[in-house]
PDB file of C-alpha atoms and ligand atoms in Angstrom:
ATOM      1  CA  UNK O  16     119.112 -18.317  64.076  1.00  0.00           C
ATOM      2  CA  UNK O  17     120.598 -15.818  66.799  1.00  0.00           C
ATOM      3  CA  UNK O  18     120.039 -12.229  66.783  1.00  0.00           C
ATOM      4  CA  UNK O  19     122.734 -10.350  65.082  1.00  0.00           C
ATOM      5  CA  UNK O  20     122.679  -7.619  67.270  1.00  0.00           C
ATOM      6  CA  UNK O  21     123.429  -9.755  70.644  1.00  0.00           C
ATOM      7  CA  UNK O  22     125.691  -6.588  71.645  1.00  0.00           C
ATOM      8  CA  UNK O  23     123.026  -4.520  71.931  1.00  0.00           C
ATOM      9  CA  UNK O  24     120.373  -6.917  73.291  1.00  0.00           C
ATOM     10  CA  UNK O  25     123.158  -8.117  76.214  1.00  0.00           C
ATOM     11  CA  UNK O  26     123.607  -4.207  76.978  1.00  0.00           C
ATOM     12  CA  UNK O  27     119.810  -4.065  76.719  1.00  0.00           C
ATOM     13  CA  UNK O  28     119.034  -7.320  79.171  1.00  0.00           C
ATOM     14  CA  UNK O  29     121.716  -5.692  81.990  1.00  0.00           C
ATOM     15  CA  UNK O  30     120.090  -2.197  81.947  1.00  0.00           C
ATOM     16  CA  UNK O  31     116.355  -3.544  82.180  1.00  0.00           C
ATOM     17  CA  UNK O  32     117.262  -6.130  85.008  1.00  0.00           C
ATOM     18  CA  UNK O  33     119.775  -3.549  86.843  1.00  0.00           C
ATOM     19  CA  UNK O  34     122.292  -6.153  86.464  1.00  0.00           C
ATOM     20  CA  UNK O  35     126.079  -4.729  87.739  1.00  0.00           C
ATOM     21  CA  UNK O  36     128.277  -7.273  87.267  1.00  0.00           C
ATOM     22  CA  UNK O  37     130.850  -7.706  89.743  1.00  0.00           C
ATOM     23  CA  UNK O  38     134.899  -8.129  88.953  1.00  0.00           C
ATOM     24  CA  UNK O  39     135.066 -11.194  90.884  1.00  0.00           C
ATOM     25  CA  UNK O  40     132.369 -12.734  89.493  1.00  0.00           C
ATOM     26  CA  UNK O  41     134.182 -13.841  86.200  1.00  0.00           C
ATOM     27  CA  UNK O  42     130.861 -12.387  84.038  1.00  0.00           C
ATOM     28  CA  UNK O  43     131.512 -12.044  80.459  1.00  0.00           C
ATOM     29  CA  UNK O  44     128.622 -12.512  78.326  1.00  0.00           C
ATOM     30  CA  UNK O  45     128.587 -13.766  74.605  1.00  0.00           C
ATOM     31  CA  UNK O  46     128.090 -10.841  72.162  1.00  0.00           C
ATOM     32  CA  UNK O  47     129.426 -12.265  68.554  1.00  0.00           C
ATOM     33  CA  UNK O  48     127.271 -14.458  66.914  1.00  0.00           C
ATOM     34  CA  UNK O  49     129.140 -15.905  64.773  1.00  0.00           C
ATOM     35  CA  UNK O  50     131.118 -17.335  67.645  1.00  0.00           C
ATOM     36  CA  UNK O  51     128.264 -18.641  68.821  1.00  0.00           C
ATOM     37  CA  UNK O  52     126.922 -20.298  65.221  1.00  0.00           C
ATOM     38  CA  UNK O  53     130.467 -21.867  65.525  1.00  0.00           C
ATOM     39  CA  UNK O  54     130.075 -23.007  68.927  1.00  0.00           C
ATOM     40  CA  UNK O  55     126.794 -25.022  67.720  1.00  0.00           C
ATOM     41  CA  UNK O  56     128.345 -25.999  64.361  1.00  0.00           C
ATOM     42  CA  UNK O  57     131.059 -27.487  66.591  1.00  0.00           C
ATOM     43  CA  UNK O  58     128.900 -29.268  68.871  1.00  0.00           C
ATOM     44  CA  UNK O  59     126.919 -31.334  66.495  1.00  0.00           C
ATOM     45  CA  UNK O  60     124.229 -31.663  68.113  1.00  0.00           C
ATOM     46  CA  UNK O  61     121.389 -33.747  67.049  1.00  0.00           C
ATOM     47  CA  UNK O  62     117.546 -33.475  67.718  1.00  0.00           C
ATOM     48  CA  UNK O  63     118.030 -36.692  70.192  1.00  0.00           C
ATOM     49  CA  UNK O  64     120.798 -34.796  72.348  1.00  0.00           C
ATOM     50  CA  UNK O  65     120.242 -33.361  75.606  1.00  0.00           C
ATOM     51  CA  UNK O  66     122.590 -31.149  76.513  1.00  0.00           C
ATOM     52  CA  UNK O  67     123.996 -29.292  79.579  1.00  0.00           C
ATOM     53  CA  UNK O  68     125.557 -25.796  79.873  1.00  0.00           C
ATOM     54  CA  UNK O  69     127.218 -24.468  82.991  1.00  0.00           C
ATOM     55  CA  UNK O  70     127.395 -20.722  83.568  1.00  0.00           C
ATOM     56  CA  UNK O  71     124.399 -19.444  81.097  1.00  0.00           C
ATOM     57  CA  UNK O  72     124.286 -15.910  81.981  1.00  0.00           C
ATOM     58  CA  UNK O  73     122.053 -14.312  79.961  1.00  0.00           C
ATOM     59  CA  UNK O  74     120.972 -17.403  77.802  1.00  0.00           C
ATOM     60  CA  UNK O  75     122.104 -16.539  74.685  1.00  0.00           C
ATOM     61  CA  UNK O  76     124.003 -19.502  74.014  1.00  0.00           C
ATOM     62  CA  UNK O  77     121.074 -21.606  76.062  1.00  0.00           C
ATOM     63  CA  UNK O  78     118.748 -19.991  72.873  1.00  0.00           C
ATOM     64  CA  UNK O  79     120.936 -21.201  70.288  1.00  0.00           C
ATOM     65  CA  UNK O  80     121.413 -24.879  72.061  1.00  0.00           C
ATOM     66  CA  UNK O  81     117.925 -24.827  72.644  1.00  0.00           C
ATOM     67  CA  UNK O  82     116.925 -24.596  68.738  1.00  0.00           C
ATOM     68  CA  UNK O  83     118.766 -27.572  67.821  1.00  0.00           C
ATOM     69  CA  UNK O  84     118.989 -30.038  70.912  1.00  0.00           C
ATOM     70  CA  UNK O  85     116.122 -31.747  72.398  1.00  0.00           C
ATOM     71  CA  UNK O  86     116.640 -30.736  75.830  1.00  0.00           C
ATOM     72  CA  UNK O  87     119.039 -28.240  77.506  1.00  0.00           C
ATOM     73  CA  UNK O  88     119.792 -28.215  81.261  1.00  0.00           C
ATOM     74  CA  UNK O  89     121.486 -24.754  82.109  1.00  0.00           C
ATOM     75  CA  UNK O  90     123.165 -24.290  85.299  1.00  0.00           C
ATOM     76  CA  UNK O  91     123.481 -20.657  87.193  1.00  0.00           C
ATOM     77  CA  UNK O  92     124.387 -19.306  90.373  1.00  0.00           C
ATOM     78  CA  UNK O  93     123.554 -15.890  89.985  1.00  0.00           C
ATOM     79  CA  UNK O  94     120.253 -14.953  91.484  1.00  0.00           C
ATOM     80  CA  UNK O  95     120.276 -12.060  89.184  1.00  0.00           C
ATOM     81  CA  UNK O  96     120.750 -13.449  85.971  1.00  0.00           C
ATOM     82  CA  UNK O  97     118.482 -16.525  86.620  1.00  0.00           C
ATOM     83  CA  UNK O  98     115.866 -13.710  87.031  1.00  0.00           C
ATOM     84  CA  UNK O  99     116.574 -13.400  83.568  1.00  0.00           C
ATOM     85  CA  UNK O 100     116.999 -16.609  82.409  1.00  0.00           C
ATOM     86  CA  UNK O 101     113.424 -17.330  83.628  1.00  0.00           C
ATOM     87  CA  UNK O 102     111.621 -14.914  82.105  1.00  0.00           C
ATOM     88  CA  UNK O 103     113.493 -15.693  78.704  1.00  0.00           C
ATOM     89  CA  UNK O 104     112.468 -19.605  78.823  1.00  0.00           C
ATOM     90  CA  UNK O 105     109.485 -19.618  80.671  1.00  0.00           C
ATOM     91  CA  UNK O 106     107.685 -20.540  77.314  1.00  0.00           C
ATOM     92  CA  UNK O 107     110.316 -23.154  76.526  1.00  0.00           C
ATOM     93  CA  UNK O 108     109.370 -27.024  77.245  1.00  0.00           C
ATOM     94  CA  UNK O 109     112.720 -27.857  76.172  1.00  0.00           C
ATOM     95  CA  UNK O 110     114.645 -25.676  78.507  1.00  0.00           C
ATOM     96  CA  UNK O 111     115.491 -26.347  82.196  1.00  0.00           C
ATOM     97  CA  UNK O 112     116.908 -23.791  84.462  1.00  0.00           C
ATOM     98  CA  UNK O 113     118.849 -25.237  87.295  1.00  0.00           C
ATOM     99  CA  UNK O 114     119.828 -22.658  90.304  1.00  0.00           C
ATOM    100  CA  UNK O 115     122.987 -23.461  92.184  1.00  0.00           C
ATOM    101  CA  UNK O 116     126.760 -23.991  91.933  1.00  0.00           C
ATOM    102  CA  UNK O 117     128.085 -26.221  89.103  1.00  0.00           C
ATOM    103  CA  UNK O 118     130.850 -27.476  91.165  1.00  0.00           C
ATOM    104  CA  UNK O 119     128.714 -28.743  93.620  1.00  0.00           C
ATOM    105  CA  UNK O 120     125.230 -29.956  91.813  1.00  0.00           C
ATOM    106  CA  UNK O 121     125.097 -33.549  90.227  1.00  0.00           C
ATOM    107  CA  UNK O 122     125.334 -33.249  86.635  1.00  0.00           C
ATOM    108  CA  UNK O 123     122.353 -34.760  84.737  1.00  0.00           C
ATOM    109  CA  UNK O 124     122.900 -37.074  82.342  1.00  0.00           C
ATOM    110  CA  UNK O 125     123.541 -35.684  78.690  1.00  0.00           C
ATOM    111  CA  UNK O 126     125.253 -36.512  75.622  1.00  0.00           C
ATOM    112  CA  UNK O 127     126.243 -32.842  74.878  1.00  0.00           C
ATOM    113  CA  UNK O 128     128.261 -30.628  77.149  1.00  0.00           C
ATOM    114  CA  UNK O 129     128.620 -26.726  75.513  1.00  0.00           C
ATOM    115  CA  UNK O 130     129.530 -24.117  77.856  1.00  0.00           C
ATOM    116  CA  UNK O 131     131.216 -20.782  77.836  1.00  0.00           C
ATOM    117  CA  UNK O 132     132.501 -21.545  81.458  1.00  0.00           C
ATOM    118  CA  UNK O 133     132.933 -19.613  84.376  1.00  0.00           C
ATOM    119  CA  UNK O 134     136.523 -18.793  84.086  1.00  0.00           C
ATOM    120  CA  UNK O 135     137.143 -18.832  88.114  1.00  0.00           C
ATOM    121  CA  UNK O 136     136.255 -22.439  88.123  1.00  0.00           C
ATOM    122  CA  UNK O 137     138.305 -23.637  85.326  1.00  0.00           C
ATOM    123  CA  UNK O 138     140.143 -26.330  86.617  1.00  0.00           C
ATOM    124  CA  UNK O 139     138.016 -28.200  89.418  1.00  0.00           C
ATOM    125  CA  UNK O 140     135.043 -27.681  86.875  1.00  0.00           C
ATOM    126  CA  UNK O 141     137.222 -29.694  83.838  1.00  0.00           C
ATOM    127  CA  UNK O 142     138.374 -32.776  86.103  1.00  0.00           C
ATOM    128  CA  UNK O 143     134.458 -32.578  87.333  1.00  0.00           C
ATOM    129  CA  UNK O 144     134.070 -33.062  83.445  1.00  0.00           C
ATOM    130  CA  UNK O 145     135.971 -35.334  82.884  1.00  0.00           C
ATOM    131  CA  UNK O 146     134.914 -37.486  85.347  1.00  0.00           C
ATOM    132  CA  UNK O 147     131.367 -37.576  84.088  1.00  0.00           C
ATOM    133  CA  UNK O 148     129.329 -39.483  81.335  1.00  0.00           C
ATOM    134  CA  UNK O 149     129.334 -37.490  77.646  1.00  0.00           C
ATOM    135  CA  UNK O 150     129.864 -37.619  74.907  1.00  0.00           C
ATOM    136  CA  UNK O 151     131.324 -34.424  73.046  1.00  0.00           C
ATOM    137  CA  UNK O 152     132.015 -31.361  75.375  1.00  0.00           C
ATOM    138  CA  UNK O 153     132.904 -27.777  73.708  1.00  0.00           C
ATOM    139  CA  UNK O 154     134.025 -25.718  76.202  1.00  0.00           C
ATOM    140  CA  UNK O 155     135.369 -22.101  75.716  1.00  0.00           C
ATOM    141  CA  UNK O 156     138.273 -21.284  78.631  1.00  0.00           C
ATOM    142  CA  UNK O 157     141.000 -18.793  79.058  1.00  0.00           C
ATOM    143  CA  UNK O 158     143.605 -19.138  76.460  1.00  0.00           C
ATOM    144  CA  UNK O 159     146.511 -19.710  78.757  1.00  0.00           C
ATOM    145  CA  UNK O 160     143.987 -22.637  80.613  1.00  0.00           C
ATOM    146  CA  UNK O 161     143.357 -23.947  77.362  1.00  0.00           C
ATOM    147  CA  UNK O 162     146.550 -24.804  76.670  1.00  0.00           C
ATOM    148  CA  UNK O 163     147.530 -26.058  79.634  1.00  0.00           C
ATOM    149  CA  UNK O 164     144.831 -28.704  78.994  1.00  0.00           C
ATOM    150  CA  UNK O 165     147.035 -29.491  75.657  1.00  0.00           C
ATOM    151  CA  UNK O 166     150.345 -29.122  76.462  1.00  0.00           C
ATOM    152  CA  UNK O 167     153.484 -31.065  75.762  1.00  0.00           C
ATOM    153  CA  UNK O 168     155.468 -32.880  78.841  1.00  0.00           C
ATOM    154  CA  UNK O 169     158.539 -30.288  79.858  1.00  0.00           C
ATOM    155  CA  UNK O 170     156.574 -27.259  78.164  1.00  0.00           C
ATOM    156  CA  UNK O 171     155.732 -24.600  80.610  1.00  0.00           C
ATOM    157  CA  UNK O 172     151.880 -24.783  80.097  1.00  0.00           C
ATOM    158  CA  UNK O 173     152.193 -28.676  81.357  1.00  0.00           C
ATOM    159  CA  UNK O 174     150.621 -29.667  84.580  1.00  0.00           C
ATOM    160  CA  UNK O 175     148.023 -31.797  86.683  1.00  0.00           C
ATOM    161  CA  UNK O 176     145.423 -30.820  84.400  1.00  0.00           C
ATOM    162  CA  UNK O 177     147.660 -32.009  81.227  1.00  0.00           C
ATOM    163  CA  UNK O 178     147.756 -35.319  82.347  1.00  0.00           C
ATOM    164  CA  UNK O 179     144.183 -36.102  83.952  1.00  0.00           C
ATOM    165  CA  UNK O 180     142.631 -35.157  80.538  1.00  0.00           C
ATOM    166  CA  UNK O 181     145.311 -36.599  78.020  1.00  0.00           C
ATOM    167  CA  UNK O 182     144.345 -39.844  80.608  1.00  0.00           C
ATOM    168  CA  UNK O 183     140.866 -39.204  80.164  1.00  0.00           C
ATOM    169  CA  UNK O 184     139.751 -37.383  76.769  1.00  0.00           C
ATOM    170  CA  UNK O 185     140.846 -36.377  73.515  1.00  0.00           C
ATOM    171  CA  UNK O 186     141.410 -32.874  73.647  1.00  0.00           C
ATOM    172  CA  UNK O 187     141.803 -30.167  70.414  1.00  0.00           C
ATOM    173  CA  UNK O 188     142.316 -26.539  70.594  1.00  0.00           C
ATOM    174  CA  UNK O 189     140.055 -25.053  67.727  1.00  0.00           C
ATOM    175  CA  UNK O 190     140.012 -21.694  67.944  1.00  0.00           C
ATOM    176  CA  UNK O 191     140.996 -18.745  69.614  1.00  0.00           C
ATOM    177  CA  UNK O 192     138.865 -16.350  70.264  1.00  0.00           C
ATOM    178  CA  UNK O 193     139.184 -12.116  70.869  1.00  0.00           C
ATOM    179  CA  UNK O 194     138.455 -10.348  73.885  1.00  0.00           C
ATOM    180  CA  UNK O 195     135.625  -8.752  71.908  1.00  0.00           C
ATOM    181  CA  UNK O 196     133.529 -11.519  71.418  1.00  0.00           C
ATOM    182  CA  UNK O 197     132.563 -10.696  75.202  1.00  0.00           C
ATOM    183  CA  UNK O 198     131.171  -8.144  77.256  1.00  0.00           C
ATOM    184  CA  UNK O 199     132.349  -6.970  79.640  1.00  0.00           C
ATOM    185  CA  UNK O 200     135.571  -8.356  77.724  1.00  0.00           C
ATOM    186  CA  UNK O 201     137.947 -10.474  79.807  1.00  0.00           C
ATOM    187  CA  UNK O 202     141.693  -9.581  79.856  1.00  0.00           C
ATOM    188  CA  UNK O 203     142.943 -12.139  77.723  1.00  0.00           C
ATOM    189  CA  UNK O 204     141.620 -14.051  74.961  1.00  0.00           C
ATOM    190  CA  UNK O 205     139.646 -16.924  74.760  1.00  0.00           C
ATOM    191  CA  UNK O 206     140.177 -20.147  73.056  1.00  0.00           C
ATOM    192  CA  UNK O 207     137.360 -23.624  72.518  1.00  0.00           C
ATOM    193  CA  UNK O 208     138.599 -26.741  73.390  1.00  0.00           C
ATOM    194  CA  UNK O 209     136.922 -29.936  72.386  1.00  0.00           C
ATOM    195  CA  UNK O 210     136.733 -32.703  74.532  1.00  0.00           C
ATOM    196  CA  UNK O 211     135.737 -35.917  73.722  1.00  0.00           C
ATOM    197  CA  UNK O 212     136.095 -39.246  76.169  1.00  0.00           C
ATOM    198  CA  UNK O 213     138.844 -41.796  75.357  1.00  0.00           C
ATOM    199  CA  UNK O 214     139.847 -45.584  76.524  1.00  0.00           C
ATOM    200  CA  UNK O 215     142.808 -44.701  78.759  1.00  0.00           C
ATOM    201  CA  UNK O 216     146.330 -44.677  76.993  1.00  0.00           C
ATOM    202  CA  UNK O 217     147.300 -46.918  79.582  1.00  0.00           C
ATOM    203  CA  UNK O 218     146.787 -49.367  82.054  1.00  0.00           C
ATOM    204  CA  UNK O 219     147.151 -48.622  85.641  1.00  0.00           C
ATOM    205  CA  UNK O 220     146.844 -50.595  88.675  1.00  0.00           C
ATOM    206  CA  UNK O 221     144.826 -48.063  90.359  1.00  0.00           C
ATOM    207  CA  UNK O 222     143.569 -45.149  89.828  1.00  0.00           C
ATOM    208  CA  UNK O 223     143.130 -43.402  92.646  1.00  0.00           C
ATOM    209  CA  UNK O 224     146.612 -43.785  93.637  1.00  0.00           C
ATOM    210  CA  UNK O 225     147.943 -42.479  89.951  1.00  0.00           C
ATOM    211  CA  UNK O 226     145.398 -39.702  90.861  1.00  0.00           C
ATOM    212  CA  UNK O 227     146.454 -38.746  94.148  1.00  0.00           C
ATOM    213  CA  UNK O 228     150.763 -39.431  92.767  1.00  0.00           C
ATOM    214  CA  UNK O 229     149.563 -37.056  89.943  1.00  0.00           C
ATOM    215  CA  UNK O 230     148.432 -34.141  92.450  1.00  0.00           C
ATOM    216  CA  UNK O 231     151.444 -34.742  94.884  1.00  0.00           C
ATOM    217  CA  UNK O 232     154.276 -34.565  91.779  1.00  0.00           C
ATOM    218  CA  UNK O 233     152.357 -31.281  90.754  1.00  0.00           C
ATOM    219  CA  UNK O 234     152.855 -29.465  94.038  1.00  0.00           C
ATOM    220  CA  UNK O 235     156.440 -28.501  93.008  1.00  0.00           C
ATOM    221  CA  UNK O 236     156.572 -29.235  89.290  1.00  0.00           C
ATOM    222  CA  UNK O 237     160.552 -28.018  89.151  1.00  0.00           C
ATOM    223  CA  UNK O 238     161.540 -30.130  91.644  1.00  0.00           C
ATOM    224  CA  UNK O 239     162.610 -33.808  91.137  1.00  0.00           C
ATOM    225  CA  UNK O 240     160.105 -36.402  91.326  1.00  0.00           C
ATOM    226  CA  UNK O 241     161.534 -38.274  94.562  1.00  0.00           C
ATOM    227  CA  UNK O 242     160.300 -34.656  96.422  1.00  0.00           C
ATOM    228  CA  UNK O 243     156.888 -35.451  95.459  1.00  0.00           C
ATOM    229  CA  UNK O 244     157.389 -39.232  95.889  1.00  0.00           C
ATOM    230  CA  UNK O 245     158.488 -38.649  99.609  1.00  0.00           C
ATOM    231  CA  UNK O 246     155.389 -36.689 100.103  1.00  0.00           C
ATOM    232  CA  UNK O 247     152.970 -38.943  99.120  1.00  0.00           C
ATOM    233  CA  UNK O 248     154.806 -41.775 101.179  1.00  0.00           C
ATOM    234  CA  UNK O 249     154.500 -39.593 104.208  1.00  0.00           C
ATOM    235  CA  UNK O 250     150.946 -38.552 103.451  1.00  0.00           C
ATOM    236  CA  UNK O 251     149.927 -42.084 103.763  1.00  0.00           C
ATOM    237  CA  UNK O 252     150.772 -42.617 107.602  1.00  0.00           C
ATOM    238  CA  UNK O 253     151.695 -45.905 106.617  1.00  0.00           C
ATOM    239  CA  UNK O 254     154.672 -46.686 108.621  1.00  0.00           C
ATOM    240  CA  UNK O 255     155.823 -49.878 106.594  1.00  0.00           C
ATOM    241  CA  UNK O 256     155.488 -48.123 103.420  1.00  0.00           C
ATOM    242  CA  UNK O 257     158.994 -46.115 103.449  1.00  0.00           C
ATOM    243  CA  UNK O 258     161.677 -45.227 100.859  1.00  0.00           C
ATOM    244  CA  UNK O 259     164.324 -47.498 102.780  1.00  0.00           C
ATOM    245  CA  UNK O 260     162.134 -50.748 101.373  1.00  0.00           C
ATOM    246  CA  UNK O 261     163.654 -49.693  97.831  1.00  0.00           C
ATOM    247  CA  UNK O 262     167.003 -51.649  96.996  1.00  0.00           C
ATOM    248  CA  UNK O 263     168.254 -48.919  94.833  1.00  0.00           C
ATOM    249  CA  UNK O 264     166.349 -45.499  93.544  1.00  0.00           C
ATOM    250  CA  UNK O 265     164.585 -46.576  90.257  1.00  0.00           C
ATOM    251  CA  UNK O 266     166.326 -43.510  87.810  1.00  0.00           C
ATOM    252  CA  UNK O 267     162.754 -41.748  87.250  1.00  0.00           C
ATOM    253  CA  UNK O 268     162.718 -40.298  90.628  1.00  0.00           C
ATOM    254  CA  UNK O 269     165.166 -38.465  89.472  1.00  0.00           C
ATOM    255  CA  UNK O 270     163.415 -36.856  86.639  1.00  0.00           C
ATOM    256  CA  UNK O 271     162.010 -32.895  87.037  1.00  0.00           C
ATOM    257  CA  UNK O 272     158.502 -33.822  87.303  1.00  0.00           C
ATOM    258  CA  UNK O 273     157.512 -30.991  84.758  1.00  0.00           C
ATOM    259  CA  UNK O 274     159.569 -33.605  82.372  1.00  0.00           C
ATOM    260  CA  UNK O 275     157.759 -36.346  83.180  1.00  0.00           C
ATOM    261  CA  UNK O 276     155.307 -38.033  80.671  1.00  0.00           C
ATOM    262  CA  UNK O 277     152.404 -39.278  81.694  1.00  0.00           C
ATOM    263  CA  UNK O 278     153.563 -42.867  81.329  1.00  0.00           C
ATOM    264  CA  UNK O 279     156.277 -42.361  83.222  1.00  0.00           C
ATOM    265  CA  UNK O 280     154.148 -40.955  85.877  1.00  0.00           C
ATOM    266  CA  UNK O 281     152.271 -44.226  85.290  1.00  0.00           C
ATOM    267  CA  UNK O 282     155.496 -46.433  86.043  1.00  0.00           C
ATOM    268  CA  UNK O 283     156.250 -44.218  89.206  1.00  0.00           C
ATOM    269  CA  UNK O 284     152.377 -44.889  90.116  1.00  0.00           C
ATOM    270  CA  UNK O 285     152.918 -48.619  89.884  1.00  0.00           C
ATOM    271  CA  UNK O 286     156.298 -48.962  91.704  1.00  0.00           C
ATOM    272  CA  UNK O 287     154.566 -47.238  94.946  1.00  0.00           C
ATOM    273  CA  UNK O 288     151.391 -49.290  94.226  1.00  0.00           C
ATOM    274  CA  UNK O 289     153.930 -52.647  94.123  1.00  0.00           C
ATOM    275  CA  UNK O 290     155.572 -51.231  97.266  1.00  0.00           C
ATOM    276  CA  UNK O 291     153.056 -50.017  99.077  1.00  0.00           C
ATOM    277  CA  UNK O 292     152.022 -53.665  98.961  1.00  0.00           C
ATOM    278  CA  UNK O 293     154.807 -55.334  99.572  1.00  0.00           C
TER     279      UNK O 293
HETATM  280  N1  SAH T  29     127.550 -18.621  79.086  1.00  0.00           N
HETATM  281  C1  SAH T  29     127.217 -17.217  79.170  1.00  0.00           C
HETATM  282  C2  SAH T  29     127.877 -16.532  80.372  1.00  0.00           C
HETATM  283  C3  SAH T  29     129.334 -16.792  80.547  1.00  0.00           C
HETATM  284  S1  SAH T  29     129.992 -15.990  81.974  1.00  0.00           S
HETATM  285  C4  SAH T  29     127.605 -16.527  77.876  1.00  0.00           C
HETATM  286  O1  SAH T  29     128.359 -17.099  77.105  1.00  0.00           O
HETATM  287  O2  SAH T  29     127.168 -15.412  77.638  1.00  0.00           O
HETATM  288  C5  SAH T  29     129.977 -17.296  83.153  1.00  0.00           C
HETATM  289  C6  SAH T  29     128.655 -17.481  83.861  1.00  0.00           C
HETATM  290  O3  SAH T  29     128.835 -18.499  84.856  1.00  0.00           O
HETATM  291  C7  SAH T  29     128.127 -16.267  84.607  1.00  0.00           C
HETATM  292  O4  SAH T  29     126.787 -16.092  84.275  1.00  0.00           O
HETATM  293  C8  SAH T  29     128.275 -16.627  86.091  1.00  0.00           C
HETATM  294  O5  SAH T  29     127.272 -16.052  86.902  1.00  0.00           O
HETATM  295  C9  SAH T  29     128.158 -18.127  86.062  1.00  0.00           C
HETATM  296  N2  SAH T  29     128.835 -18.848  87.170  1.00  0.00           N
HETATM  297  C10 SAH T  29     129.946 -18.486  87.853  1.00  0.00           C
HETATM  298  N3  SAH T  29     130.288 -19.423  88.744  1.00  0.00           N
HETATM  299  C11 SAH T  29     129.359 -20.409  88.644  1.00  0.00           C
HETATM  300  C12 SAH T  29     129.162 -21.667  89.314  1.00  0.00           C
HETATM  301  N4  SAH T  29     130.010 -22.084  90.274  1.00  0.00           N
HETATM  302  N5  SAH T  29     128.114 -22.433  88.959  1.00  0.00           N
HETATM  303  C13 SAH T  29     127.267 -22.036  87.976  1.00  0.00           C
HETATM  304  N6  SAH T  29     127.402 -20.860  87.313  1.00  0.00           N
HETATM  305  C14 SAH T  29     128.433 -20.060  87.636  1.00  0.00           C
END
């Protein structure tokens, strides 16, 4: 399927093009094929799917997607590399190129989600994810983001991100990957997560508001929760909505908010939401 010698044809593309790749720019192209066979083997993808990959670079992985999906919608900001990507697919009919930021463009809808992302945008691009209509995303991060997306309440990886996926998707870690398997190669490793939409665990009263509790707990994850707590009260300008309403402090405010499960976080959720109301 893929050309063995991707190393070679990457170094190839960014000499004929004149492509430098800049630090910042999080660039690190795909040059081990059988990461990418895995990638595909992984994403089960059907001749019905369409699919969408953010950050395609150099389109090798957009090839590989392209041979077995029905459609592929590839997203790039680089002017350079979409250059590229343009002259590669200009003979595909299944292939669409779309120029801009990911964070920023609508989505189109697609079963399939298979990216090698943009590193730099790892976290607003997964709740972006998560909050849109798939079915089966493979998505190859950081290894340190990765598990972060996996992680166990009180561990040190556990955060924001933990709990708006566990809320949202299924997530598995199933492989790491070597710096090698990219050029330029980042400084750490790699690792693909599978994501895969879920009924919620629980049920909340609102979701916004377990949201926006989520993000304010996370500011200062060593602190107890009533830190947080106060500054989500205060956020809301809501001058009957105050701590004083409470007979006595309900114990989980008490709680390190790294310690917190995301049930708990639920309860705490529902005892402002109850309040707030009151
Ligand atoms: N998927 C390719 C390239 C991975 S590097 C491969 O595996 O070889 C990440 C790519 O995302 C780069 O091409 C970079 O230009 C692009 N990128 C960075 N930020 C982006 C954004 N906000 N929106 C879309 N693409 C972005």
């Amino acid at each position: 399927m893929t050309n063995n010698n991707l190393f070679f044809e990457t170094l190839n593309l960014l000499r004929y093009y004149n492509i430098r790749l800049g630090k910042k720019k999080g660039q690190h192209f795909i040059v081990n094929s059988s990461l990418l066979k895995r990638e595909i083997e992984y994403s089960e993808l059907t001749p019905s799917d369409t699919v969408l990959e953010i950050g395609a670079g150099l389109g090798a992985l957009t090839l590989a997607l392209a041979e077995k999906a029905k459609r592929v919608f590839a997203i790039e900001k680089d002017q350079n590399l979409l250059s590229v990507l343009k002259d590669k697919f200009s003979s595909f009919n299944n292939i669409e190129i779309i120029s801009g930021d990911a964070l920023k463009l609508e989505f189109p809808p697609v079963q399939k989600i298979v990216s090698n992302i943009p590193y730099s945008i790892s976290s607003p691009l997964t709740f972006k994810i998560l909050s849109s209509r798939y079915e089966k995303a493979i998505l190859t991060y950081q290894l340190e983001f990765a598990e972060r997306l996996i992680a166990n309440p009180g561990s040190k990886n556990y955060g924001r991100i933990t709990v708006g996926v566990y809320y949202k998707a299924e997530a598995k870690l199933l492989e790491t990957i070597p710096r090698t398997a990219f050029y330029p190669p980042p400084k750490v490793e790699s690792a693909i997560i599978m994501l895969k939409p879920k009924p919620p665990p629980f049920e909340i009263l609102n979701e916004e508001v377990f949201f926006e509790v989520v993000r304010f707990l996370f500011m200062h994850p060593n602190k107890k929760a009533k830190h947080g707590i106060k500054s989500y009260i205060k956020n809301k300008k809501n001058k009957y909505f105050k701590f004083t309403k409470m007979e006595s402090f309900p114990e989980i405010f008490e709680k390190r908010v790294r310690n917190l499960t995301p049930e708990e976080i639920k309860e705490i959720a529902n005892i402002l939401i109850a309040l707030e109301n009151s």
